């Protein structure tokens, strides 16, 4: 036993910490257009390599190339650009509103706008998304009123959730956006259940599950993959790998040892890995998975490779755990800039029209904000009734809650 | 009317609910082809098809999480957790999701589902086949918690639970699946066929949630019990001759406080019984409610007879289970107080 040395525990560390020079050596980006597009009825085993590649459509010159190109025409791509610009501007205004004390909390999408905005356009009305707190692009791209989003953020008198929920935990059945929970990963298996229900009823609607890289470590992720595979549920299983779970890098959830997409193969689920900052690639891949699900061919796991450019939330300071300039070094760039460049290259857009567009979008958002603030903000103006606090716990109020409401003075 | 065991009554309840509403689906571990380890779902898959009654992977969180999604779609899932002792992996889905979905979405999404689980001891089930975790659910706003004590109620309550628009935790005391057990473990157990509450109406009927049932009228002391402990209370009262009024609570949330209040105001004394451990058990809530509502009518402190604050042991089953001897002692103690 003389040669047995004491064991040591490995605690993974990101390649670089604050003060260091950002590197992304482990992001092996594929060439745009280089990854093949299999038929939607492909067997999971036949596309194992796609879980380790990155599907990209937009090349460095802004051209849309390869077999995944062509799911969006110029008008649709322009619409996508507008959605992403709107989400970015909305984020900036709400970040400011939080700093001004108009709300308690906010979470941005900076750098990840393409993912939710593009996937939204790949599904149909009636389908149901089970989002996390970082997919507001699903609402923006669906045309959900910005004022209503702000009413929720401000917890004001017109908040559709009557002030019961933390800001950004939106809910809209009509817009196919399932109620957001603070508990991570729970919605992933719920999406599978919703999809199973659609199949049980012989419906044609499909579900989309959403999760971040960090939350894949939760057991609900595993349960969702088992159930989705076992029952061949019509669900798109989205993993948004933005490299960071608050302060922990994706390697802590083992995103570097094998890709998150590769997890699907342990369950016989076909998996795709896509450039999350390439609006056209995201749309194409999501459409592929949606067609597959709707054709009763079962689930698809998709990993969107992106980067969380902003702070985790308004309560977070990323400079404490990662280099400040890391986003500048991110090899997949900025989704807004890349789609803009594509549209300019196609002469469907210009720098000038982009600036105009930004100004118009800001006007729209400011108008929405004025309207929302007229209904109150967290600490001033009209607010939801305290009486409302007791409503909706049950379908009908049981006697003990009636007593408590009375005791509270309502 | 026909005579049924608890198992048959529960199975019949699901069949009736599935027959009436295409949105009712039943699933869980071993629930489909095999018909459940306790036979509660026997024949349902054959009758309604694998789309309506099916086996699930061994994942309690998966079962409940999928059910929440199905309920959000518009189905009425009635799912099974094989033993209440194994519900903990699903606790997040129950507490954070099912219970709060209506509230947090302002009614936009709801979770009309039932989670059935065999619970309780008295079967030499040891630590992980004997637990009574009801207090972990009664503490959660948004959940309803039901514990039947006989076949008649089991069927009516389960149909009511499936038809209810809120998530319902349905705890089935497995010790009384085949016959009423009064805690006299040294005597042969009588089957449900010889008990009046083994008479179960055919077809559809409900026992409303939130209503207690008077099992024995008495003047000396009110006994609040549910599940197996209802039968223990009846035996204990007979054994010691105390004229106890026995209330079978049936639903813990919402609770029939009116019935409790009326009884305790009449008798002036109250004993709370449950198999679950004492500290922070549901009995604590009952005792607090009774002293709050009936303080000036009480002639003795409220007593609790419960399981000890230990994990459920194996060899010491009958030292742990709050049987008729302990209950009778408490009855005599409180009427003399």
XYZ file of C-alpha atoms in Angstrom:
747
model
C 0.000 0.000 0.000
C 3.069 2.209 0.039
C 2.306 3.747 -3.350
C -1.256 4.810 -2.464
C -1.352 8.579 -2.150
C -4.104 10.628 -0.446
C -7.068 11.364 -2.696
C -7.716 14.932 -3.777
C -10.964 16.660 -4.671
C -11.172 18.507 -7.947
C -13.213 21.719 -7.921
C -13.507 22.989 -11.510
C -12.465 26.562 -12.136
C -13.161 28.759 -15.167
C -10.157 29.390 -17.391
C -9.968 33.026 -16.355
C -10.916 35.137 -13.344
C -11.200 38.956 -12.958
C -8.022 40.686 -14.097
C -7.175 37.885 -16.507
C -7.350 37.829 -20.290
C -10.531 36.195 -21.567
C -10.111 32.982 -23.551
C -12.701 30.739 -25.148
C -10.462 27.965 -26.345
C -13.056 25.335 -25.482
C -15.740 26.867 -27.706
C -14.939 24.970 -30.895
C -16.977 26.945 -33.389
C -17.896 25.229 -36.605
C -17.783 27.117 -39.898
C -21.088 28.689 -40.941
C -22.909 26.314 -43.245
C -20.613 23.415 -42.461
C -22.993 21.296 -40.381
C -25.407 19.081 -42.262
C -29.173 19.282 -41.949
C -30.622 15.806 -41.353
C -34.215 14.852 -42.188
C -36.606 15.360 -39.264
C -37.205 11.616 -38.919
C -33.517 10.928 -38.355
C -32.575 8.403 -35.677
C -30.869 9.935 -32.655
C -27.855 7.684 -33.150
C -27.280 8.971 -36.674
C -26.661 12.553 -35.561
C -24.459 12.025 -32.528
C -21.833 14.274 -34.098
C -24.281 17.196 -34.210
C -24.303 17.299 -30.418
C -20.632 18.307 -30.591
C -20.747 20.679 -33.572
C -22.296 24.153 -33.689
C -24.902 24.813 -36.355
C -24.333 28.262 -37.844
C -25.964 30.061 -40.745
C -24.467 33.572 -40.684
C -20.842 33.761 -41.749
C -18.381 36.528 -40.902
C -19.510 38.590 -43.903
C -23.139 38.347 -42.824
C -24.100 35.888 -45.536
C -26.638 33.168 -44.761
C -25.032 29.945 -45.917
C -25.443 26.202 -45.806
C -28.308 23.732 -45.446
C -29.862 25.479 -42.431
C -30.249 28.821 -44.265
C -33.499 29.973 -45.804
C -36.126 29.582 -43.097
C -36.571 33.362 -42.853
C -36.950 35.822 -45.715
C -35.689 39.392 -45.426
C -38.975 40.747 -44.077
C -39.068 38.042 -41.419
C -35.431 38.579 -40.533
C -36.099 42.320 -40.210
C -38.972 41.541 -37.909
C -36.582 39.378 -35.861
C -34.092 42.227 -35.699
C -36.827 44.532 -34.438
C -37.827 42.008 -31.754
C -34.241 41.692 -30.539
C -33.716 45.457 -30.549
C -36.974 45.899 -28.655
C -35.995 43.361 -26.027
C -32.579 44.972 -25.609
C -34.047 48.455 -25.264
C -36.746 47.174 -22.925
C -34.051 45.590 -20.747
C -32.071 48.831 -20.635
C -35.118 50.858 -19.565
C -36.170 48.354 -16.921
C -32.630 48.143 -15.568
C -32.789 51.899 -15.176
C -36.248 51.702 -13.615
C -34.887 49.266 -11.055
C -31.999 51.627 -10.236
C -34.582 54.411 -9.857
C -36.494 52.344 -7.316
C -39.563 51.865 -9.495
C -39.259 48.126 -9.056
C -37.308 45.848 -6.751
C -35.673 43.579 -9.272
C -34.910 42.944 -12.935
C -33.035 40.439 -15.118
C -31.670 41.296 -18.559
C -31.251 39.198 -21.703
C -28.233 41.078 -23.043
C -26.460 38.933 -25.621
C -29.147 36.220 -25.595
C -31.870 38.057 -27.506
C -31.717 35.792 -30.553
C -32.603 32.657 -28.647
C -36.065 33.457 -27.332
C -37.012 35.885 -30.136
C -36.196 33.398 -32.900
C -37.632 30.289 -31.236
C -40.917 32.122 -30.691
C -41.251 32.555 -34.451
C -40.670 28.843 -35.063
C -43.718 27.739 -33.086
C -47.417 28.215 -33.746
C -50.123 29.957 -31.774
C -51.561 27.409 -29.352
C -48.190 25.824 -28.622
C -46.958 26.341 -25.073
C -43.603 27.591 -23.875
C -42.404 26.718 -20.385
C -39.839 29.495 -20.035
C -37.294 30.459 -17.434
C -36.899 34.048 -16.314
C -34.624 34.830 -19.275
C -36.962 34.284 -22.233
C -39.008 37.480 -22.305
C -38.213 37.553 -26.024
C -40.967 34.953 -26.343
C -43.453 37.587 -25.220
C -41.896 40.446 -27.167
C -41.803 38.452 -30.402
C -45.389 37.296 -29.838
C -46.589 40.874 -29.633
C -47.475 40.784 -25.942
C -48.107 44.364 -24.788
C -44.954 45.969 -23.380
C -47.106 47.993 -21.012
C -48.523 44.812 -19.498
C -44.995 43.456 -18.983
C -44.094 46.683 -17.208
C -47.271 46.595 -15.128
C -46.083 43.230 -13.859
C -42.564 44.534 -13.257
C -43.921 47.543 -11.343
C -46.470 45.408 -9.391
C -48.952 48.206 -10.014
C -52.738 48.388 -10.053
C -52.880 46.921 -13.582
C -50.438 44.085 -12.908
C -52.141 41.015 -14.415
C -50.740 38.952 -11.528
C -52.120 41.405 -8.946
C -48.787 42.088 -7.297
C -48.348 38.517 -6.115
C -45.254 37.708 -8.160
C -41.680 38.943 -8.208
C -40.930 41.190 -11.225
C -40.401 39.401 -14.586
C -42.195 36.223 -13.457
C -44.737 36.771 -16.232
C -47.638 34.486 -17.116
C -49.846 34.469 -20.198
C -51.805 31.469 -21.333
C -53.165 33.402 -24.310
C -49.620 34.060 -25.562
C -48.423 30.490 -24.931
C -46.187 31.571 -22.065
C -46.462 29.383 -18.965
C -46.343 31.000 -15.527
C -42.712 31.484 -14.456
C -41.637 30.026 -11.142
C -38.659 31.053 -9.059
C -37.801 27.394 -8.545
C -35.336 26.379 -11.223
C -35.958 23.522 -13.664
C -39.441 22.682 -12.374
C -41.051 23.789 -15.647
C -38.869 21.437 -17.710
C -40.764 18.297 -16.708
C -44.046 20.225 -16.701
C -43.508 21.019 -20.367
C -43.110 17.311 -21.026
C -46.354 16.645 -19.134
C -48.143 19.315 -21.175
C -46.862 17.716 -24.365
C -47.949 14.280 -23.147
C -51.417 15.724 -22.506
C -51.542 17.062 -26.056
C -50.646 13.585 -27.318
C -53.179 11.903 -25.007
C -55.908 14.127 -26.411
C -54.822 13.605 -30.010
C -54.153 17.336 -30.322
C -51.571 18.820 -32.724
C -50.074 21.356 -30.322
C -46.544 21.004 -29.018
C -44.619 22.268 -25.994
C -41.263 23.954 -25.599
C -39.262 23.451 -22.414
C -36.591 25.950 -21.375
C -33.662 25.675 -19.008
C -30.283 27.301 -18.457
C -26.915 25.548 -18.387
C -26.647 25.715 -14.591
C -30.145 24.365 -13.935
C -29.485 21.227 -15.999
C -27.895 19.944 -12.789
C -31.354 19.880 -11.177
C -33.095 16.493 -11.061
C -36.100 17.871 -12.979
C -33.886 18.063 -16.074
C -33.166 14.363 -15.825
C -36.825 13.503 -15.158
C -37.891 15.547 -18.173
C -35.509 13.711 -20.490
C -36.630 10.314 -19.200
C -40.319 11.134 -19.566
C -39.931 12.880 -22.923
C -38.089 9.901 -24.314
C -40.234 7.196 -22.696
C -43.523 8.642 -23.957
C -42.117 10.204 -27.157
C -43.623 13.499 -26.046
C -44.042 16.277 -28.623
C -41.693 18.672 -26.877
C -38.700 20.801 -27.790
C -36.173 20.619 -24.958
C -34.198 23.872 -25.014
C -30.979 24.375 -23.059
C -29.665 27.921 -23.123
C -25.970 27.626 -22.401
C -24.889 31.178 -21.627
C -21.723 29.931 -19.921
C -22.694 31.277 -16.499
C -25.044 30.341 -13.646
C -24.766 33.500 -11.529
C -21.081 33.229 -10.536
C -20.485 29.609 -11.485
C -19.131 28.775 -14.948
C -20.835 26.135 -17.055
C -18.058 23.653 -16.319
C -19.412 23.292 -12.809
C -22.527 21.710 -14.361
C -20.154 19.713 -16.595
C -20.819 21.685 -19.758
C -17.204 21.347 -20.824
C -16.679 17.612 -20.280
C -19.491 16.777 -22.677
C -21.809 19.286 -24.302
C -25.257 19.841 -22.862
C -26.666 18.646 -26.173
C -24.887 15.344 -25.706
C -27.021 14.662 -22.640
C -29.902 13.865 -24.992
C -28.142 10.836 -26.393
C -28.162 9.027 -23.070
C -31.946 9.014 -23.457
C -32.109 8.319 -27.172
C -33.204 11.894 -27.839
C -31.831 13.525 -31.007
C -29.774 16.562 -30.095
C -28.647 19.660 -31.939
C -26.168 22.295 -30.868
C -26.571 25.718 -32.357
C -24.964 29.142 -32.423
C -27.276 30.957 -30.014
C -26.220 34.345 -31.319
C -27.193 33.529 -34.890
C -30.863 34.436 -35.220
C -31.261 32.530 -38.479
C -29.590 29.380 -37.170
C -31.675 29.445 -33.989
C -34.843 29.799 -36.022
C -33.908 27.004 -38.421
C -33.025 24.570 -35.674
C -36.145 25.387 -33.651
C -38.314 24.928 -36.707
C -36.673 21.528 -37.348
C -37.432 20.418 -33.797
C -40.979 21.812 -33.953
C -41.679 19.970 -37.199
C -40.302 16.800 -35.680
C -42.492 17.113 -32.608
C -45.584 17.975 -34.627
C -44.998 14.989 -36.903
C -45.190 12.804 -33.784
C -41.516 11.902 -34.114
C -40.827 12.885 -30.523
C -38.606 15.251 -28.582
C -35.454 17.078 -29.628
C -32.821 18.483 -27.289
C -31.273 21.743 -28.454
C -28.309 23.480 -26.857
C -28.076 27.171 -27.707
C -24.488 28.271 -27.283
C -24.504 31.890 -26.193
C -23.022 34.220 -23.603
C -24.648 36.043 -20.692
C -23.292 39.493 -21.499
C -25.041 41.274 -18.633
C -25.106 40.761 -14.919
C -27.099 37.761 -13.723
C -29.657 40.148 -12.227
C -29.881 43.642 -10.789
C -28.588 42.117 -7.548
C -25.426 40.774 -9.158
C -21.971 42.196 -9.959
C -20.156 39.964 -12.461
C -16.877 41.854 -12.112
C -16.426 39.939 -8.871
C -16.044 36.605 -10.645
C -15.255 37.040 -14.369
C -13.185 39.357 -16.564
C -14.939 42.586 -17.516
C -14.100 42.302 -21.206
C -15.145 38.698 -21.564
C -18.112 39.399 -23.820
C -15.821 41.299 -26.241
C -13.781 38.118 -26.623
C -16.824 35.904 -27.091
C -16.322 34.220 -30.474
C -20.011 34.171 -31.436
C -20.360 37.942 -31.183
C -23.511 39.969 -30.644
C -26.791 38.613 -32.061
C -28.171 42.050 -32.914
C -24.995 43.160 -34.699
C -24.771 39.935 -36.650
C -28.336 39.988 -37.965
C -28.027 43.712 -38.702
C -24.888 43.070 -40.719
C -26.661 40.308 -42.631
C -29.577 42.565 -43.521
C -27.288 45.405 -44.530
C -25.302 43.024 -46.734
C -28.569 42.066 -48.363
C -29.438 45.792 -48.797
C -32.580 45.244 -46.780
C -31.303 47.517 -44.012
C -28.799 50.289 -43.416
C -26.889 51.943 -40.584
C -29.174 54.930 -40.883
C -32.362 52.904 -40.770
C -30.930 51.012 -37.829
C -30.405 54.257 -35.902
C -33.916 55.337 -36.852
C -35.235 51.999 -35.757
C -33.510 52.303 -32.415
C -35.040 55.732 -31.883
C -38.522 54.506 -32.836
C -38.257 51.517 -30.542
C -37.108 53.714 -27.676
C -40.104 55.991 -28.274
C -42.446 53.009 -28.178
C -40.905 51.761 -24.956
C -40.985 55.181 -23.318
C -44.643 55.553 -24.242
C -45.366 52.121 -22.796
C -43.470 53.056 -19.662
C -45.386 56.313 -19.244
C -48.617 54.388 -19.536
C -47.462 51.727 -17.068
C -46.230 54.278 -14.550
C -49.608 55.986 -14.669
C -50.914 52.774 -13.108
C -48.275 53.015 -10.388
C -44.842 51.666 -9.541
C -43.749 49.497 -6.632
C -43.538 52.287 -4.070
C -45.800 54.973 -5.484
C -49.144 55.426 -7.134
C -51.960 52.930 -7.470
C -51.241 49.398 -6.326
C -53.040 46.045 -6.143
C -55.501 45.703 -3.293
C -54.330 43.905 -0.164
C -57.661 42.101 -0.369
C -56.307 40.433 -3.495
C -53.604 38.754 -1.433
C -56.175 36.221 -0.208
C -57.745 35.514 -3.585
C -56.722 32.705 -5.901
C -55.041 30.475 -3.330
C -57.909 28.060 -4.013
C -60.673 28.062 -6.608
C -63.079 29.140 -3.890
C -61.922 30.720 -0.661
C -62.013 28.206 2.215
C -63.321 29.298 5.635
C -59.905 29.736 7.245
C -58.796 32.189 4.567
C -62.069 34.108 4.858
C -61.373 34.466 8.574
C -57.811 35.643 7.932
C -58.909 38.154 5.302
C -61.402 39.557 7.770
C -58.735 39.690 10.459
C -56.462 41.604 8.092
C -59.224 44.175 7.734
C -60.631 43.264 4.314
C -74.845 -0.748 -3.106
C -72.216 -3.396 -2.798
C -69.640 -4.377 -0.229
C -66.170 -3.231 -1.060
C -62.756 -2.995 0.508
C -60.933 0.346 0.550
C -58.896 -0.888 -2.402
C -62.009 -1.732 -4.414
C -63.671 1.523 -3.447
C -60.640 3.566 -4.522
C -60.391 1.654 -7.792
C -64.103 2.167 -8.377
C -63.753 5.897 -7.714
C -61.119 6.223 -10.431
C -63.185 4.133 -12.847
C -66.259 6.289 -12.231
C -64.269 9.503 -12.665
C -62.563 8.205 -15.834
C -65.895 7.097 -17.238
C -67.471 10.508 -16.666
C -64.590 12.700 -17.791
C -62.186 11.926 -20.639
C -59.698 14.330 -19.102
C -59.090 12.094 -16.096
C -55.832 10.175 -16.504
C -54.207 7.801 -14.012
C -50.510 6.998 -13.865
C -47.661 6.125 -11.526
C -45.148 3.381 -10.822
C -46.610 -0.091 -11.598
C -50.046 1.493 -11.958
C -50.760 0.440 -15.552
C -50.503 -3.145 -16.759
C -49.913 -4.619 -13.321
C -52.670 -2.622 -11.626
C -50.657 -1.203 -8.758
C -48.703 -2.865 -5.953
C -51.861 -2.580 -3.815
C -54.185 -3.449 -6.755
C -55.856 -0.024 -6.565
C -55.706 0.473 -10.340
C -56.309 -3.113 -11.394
C -58.172 -3.367 -14.694
C -58.161 0.361 -15.424
C -55.639 0.136 -18.257
C -57.539 -2.761 -19.787
C -60.797 -0.848 -19.594
C -59.683 2.669 -20.539
C -56.562 2.051 -22.588
C -52.892 2.852 -22.053
C -53.543 6.477 -23.003
C -55.619 6.936 -19.847
C -53.880 4.633 -17.359
C -50.187 3.947 -17.696
C -46.939 3.011 -15.997
C -44.406 5.691 -15.152
C -40.634 5.664 -14.694
C -39.465 5.558 -11.076
C -39.370 9.285 -10.582
C -41.766 10.860 -8.108
C -40.806 14.349 -9.200
C -41.299 13.274 -12.800
C -44.749 11.869 -12.053
C -45.951 14.936 -10.186
C -44.152 17.404 -12.467
C -45.658 15.836 -15.571
C -49.059 15.864 -13.870
C -48.723 19.599 -13.209
C -48.043 20.155 -16.913
C -50.976 17.943 -17.887
C -53.248 19.792 -15.500
C -52.075 23.104 -16.974
C -53.067 21.735 -20.374
C -56.546 20.892 -19.096
C -56.411 17.265 -17.997
C -57.311 16.014 -14.533
C -54.450 13.697 -13.575
C -54.895 11.347 -10.640
C -51.379 10.103 -9.987
C -49.976 7.632 -7.501
C -46.869 7.807 -5.379
C -46.244 4.213 -4.362
C -45.715 5.017 -0.682
C -46.154 8.376 1.048
C -42.626 7.767 2.364
C -41.367 8.327 -1.198
C -43.119 11.588 -1.931
C -40.153 13.757 -0.909
C -38.444 13.890 -4.331
C -41.727 15.397 -5.581
C -42.013 17.877 -2.726
C -40.667 20.790 -4.781
C -43.190 20.134 -7.549
C -46.019 19.871 -5.004
C -45.135 22.864 -2.835
C -43.527 25.255 -5.304
C -45.602 24.402 -8.354
C -48.925 22.575 -7.931
C -49.897 24.451 -4.788
C -49.045 27.908 -6.122
C -49.837 27.739 -9.802
C -53.300 29.280 -9.515
C -52.111 32.001 -7.143
C -48.981 33.033 -8.988
C -50.664 33.103 -12.411
C -53.837 34.713 -11.060
C -55.894 31.782 -12.280
C -54.380 31.832 -15.780
C -53.080 28.293 -15.123
C -54.436 25.846 -12.557
C -53.454 22.419 -11.235
C -56.561 20.270 -10.758
C -54.709 17.083 -9.864
C -54.840 14.413 -7.198
C -51.791 12.756 -5.691
C -52.763 9.446 -4.120
C -50.365 7.840 -1.709
C -50.614 4.913 0.679
C -49.612 6.138 4.137
C -49.499 5.160 7.782
C -48.067 2.311 9.820
C -49.191 -0.784 11.619
C -47.922 -3.120 8.912
C -44.326 -3.700 10.017
C -43.315 -1.360 7.238
C -40.355 0.062 9.088
C -38.999 3.495 8.383
C -39.914 3.914 4.728
C -43.270 2.142 4.428
C -45.068 3.580 7.457
C -44.845 7.345 7.505
C -47.703 9.800 7.885
C -46.430 13.012 6.270
C -49.740 14.923 6.267
C -48.358 17.869 8.245
C -45.871 18.543 5.438
C -48.862 19.199 3.180
C -51.335 20.848 5.536
C -48.700 23.534 6.083
C -48.704 24.429 2.375
C -51.115 27.116 1.198
C -52.918 26.023 -1.939
C -53.114 22.317 -1.169
C -56.037 20.302 0.125
C -55.285 17.227 2.218
C -57.653 14.277 2.568
C -57.396 11.086 4.663
C -60.315 8.623 4.379
C -61.014 6.020 7.064
C -63.396 3.635 5.269
C -64.474 2.429 1.802
C -67.605 4.579 1.609
C -65.695 7.787 2.265
C -62.668 6.701 0.249
C -64.719 6.457 -2.924
C -66.794 9.589 -2.344
C -63.817 11.670 -1.254
C -61.632 10.491 -4.134
C -64.270 11.341 -6.726
C -64.702 14.735 -5.040
C -60.915 15.212 -5.061
C -60.625 14.375 -8.761
C -63.470 16.766 -9.552
C -62.003 19.493 -7.344
C -60.252 22.343 -9.162
C -57.380 22.487 -6.660
C -54.485 20.076 -6.063
C -55.443 17.418 -3.528
C -53.104 15.219 -1.475
C -55.006 11.968 -0.950
C -53.463 9.843 1.800
C -54.725 6.269 1.955
C -54.037 4.470 5.243
C -52.798 1.169 3.845
C -53.368 -0.628 7.170
C -57.107 -0.347 6.567
C -57.091 -1.198 2.844
C -58.623 -4.625 3.573
C -60.388 -4.120 6.863
C -60.834 -1.672 9.733
C -57.861 -1.942 12.092
C -58.429 -0.784 15.647
C -54.900 -1.260 16.917
C -55.602 -4.617 18.591
C -52.876 -6.292 16.574
C -53.176 -9.506 18.571
C -56.756 -10.076 17.363
C -57.916 -11.175 13.907
C -58.872 -8.300 11.634
C -62.469 -8.142 10.475
C -62.915 -7.533 6.751
C -64.745 -4.469 5.414
C -67.586 -6.730 4.356
C -68.680 -6.886 7.995
C -68.473 -3.138 8.599
C -71.381 -0.805 7.752
C -69.042 1.610 5.978
C -67.948 -1.220 3.697
C -71.307 -0.646 1.974
C -70.378 1.449 -1.034
C -72.919 2.932 -3.457
C -72.439 1.980 -7.104
C -71.783 4.689 -9.643
C -71.160 8.339 -8.955
C -71.437 10.067 -5.594
C -69.216 12.405 -3.661
C -68.321 13.001 -0.059
C -67.666 16.742 0.107
C -64.176 17.927 1.010
C -64.060 19.991 4.178
C -66.663 18.083 6.167
C -65.983 15.902 9.207
C -68.137 12.893 10.087
C -69.429 11.956 13.517
C -68.451 8.332 14.161
C -69.645 8.059 17.751
C -71.824 10.428 19.667
C -70.702 11.047 23.227
C -70.789 13.573 26.050
C -67.555 13.171 28.009
C -64.785 14.102 25.588
C -64.286 14.939 21.926
C -61.772 12.806 20.043
C -60.397 14.265 16.813
C -59.013 11.549 14.565
C -58.563 10.557 10.932
C -57.560 7.481 8.974
C -56.715 4.362 10.965
C -56.872 6.277 14.248
C -60.655 6.626 13.916
C -60.957 2.888 14.467
C -58.403 2.943 17.273
C -60.456 5.654 18.974
C -63.635 3.607 18.680
C -61.936 0.553 20.192
C -60.345 2.584 22.977
C -63.670 4.169 23.935
C -65.300 0.749 24.049
C -62.380 -0.712 26.024
C -62.384 1.928 28.776
C -66.057 2.832 28.808
C -65.528 6.564 28.381
C -68.450 8.228 26.569
C -66.293 9.763 23.863
C -67.572 11.706 20.875
C -65.440 10.659 17.918
C -65.053 12.976 14.964
C -63.499 11.624 11.778
C -62.010 14.733 10.228
C -61.688 13.202 6.705
C -60.316 16.457 5.272
C -57.483 18.230 7.109
C -57.438 21.211 4.748
C -59.988 22.655 4.452
C -60.858 21.692 8.009
C -64.391 21.389 9.396
C -63.769 23.742 12.305
C -67.503 24.227 12.860
C -68.016 20.548 13.620
C -64.977 20.499 15.928
C -66.102 23.618 17.765
C -69.656 22.373 18.243
C -68.435 19.083 19.676
C -65.771 20.475 22.022
C -68.153 23.170 23.312
C -70.525 20.352 24.186
C -68.043 17.984 25.839
C -65.562 20.485 27.272
C -62.673 18.126 26.612
C -60.611 17.233 23.571
C -58.058 14.619 22.574
C -56.235 14.781 19.269
C -54.995 11.534 17.708
C -52.612 10.792 14.886
C -50.000 8.257 13.880
C -47.576 10.937 12.757
C -44.855 12.216 15.060
C -45.860 14.703 17.742
C -43.739 17.814 17.279
C -45.249 20.193 14.712
C -47.632 17.433 13.639
C -51.144 18.290 12.463
C -52.298 17.677 16.045
C -50.509 20.857 17.092
C -52.671 22.826 14.664
C -55.814 21.102 15.929
C -54.905 21.725 19.573
C -54.199 25.391 18.860
C -57.458 25.825 16.965
C -59.470 24.127 19.698
C -57.996 26.198 22.507
C -58.508 29.349 20.436
C -62.113 28.591 19.565
C -63.241 26.814 22.744
C -61.071 28.220 25.556
C -63.952 29.117 27.853
C -65.585 25.728 27.354
C -62.510 23.637 28.065
C -62.373 21.832 31.377
C -58.993 20.218 30.770
C -55.932 20.850 28.618
C -56.142 19.452 25.093
C -54.265 16.138 24.931
C -52.400 14.721 21.986
C -51.827 11.005 21.475
C -49.470 10.498 18.545
C -46.470 8.625 17.268
C -43.239 9.357 19.104
C -40.725 11.873 17.778
C -38.601 9.135 16.256
C -38.312 7.591 12.827
C -40.841 4.760 12.470
C -39.142 1.628 13.877
C -39.568 -1.950 12.758
C -39.318 -4.327 15.711
C -40.923 -1.797 18.077
C -44.000 -1.333 15.852
C -46.534 -1.710 18.683
C -44.556 0.397 21.094
C -44.599 3.162 18.520
C -48.100 2.933 17.033
C -50.530 4.905 19.240
C -52.802 1.948 19.942
C -55.987 1.555 21.982
C -54.147 1.160 25.293
C -52.480 4.554 25.014
C -55.668 6.162 23.722
C -57.780 4.623 26.504
C -55.297 5.850 29.090
C -55.602 9.353 27.673
C -59.402 9.120 27.675
C -59.456 8.120 31.351
C -56.902 10.793 32.194
C -58.807 13.601 30.538
C -62.240 12.790 31.943
C -60.741 12.747 35.437
C -58.865 15.993 34.911
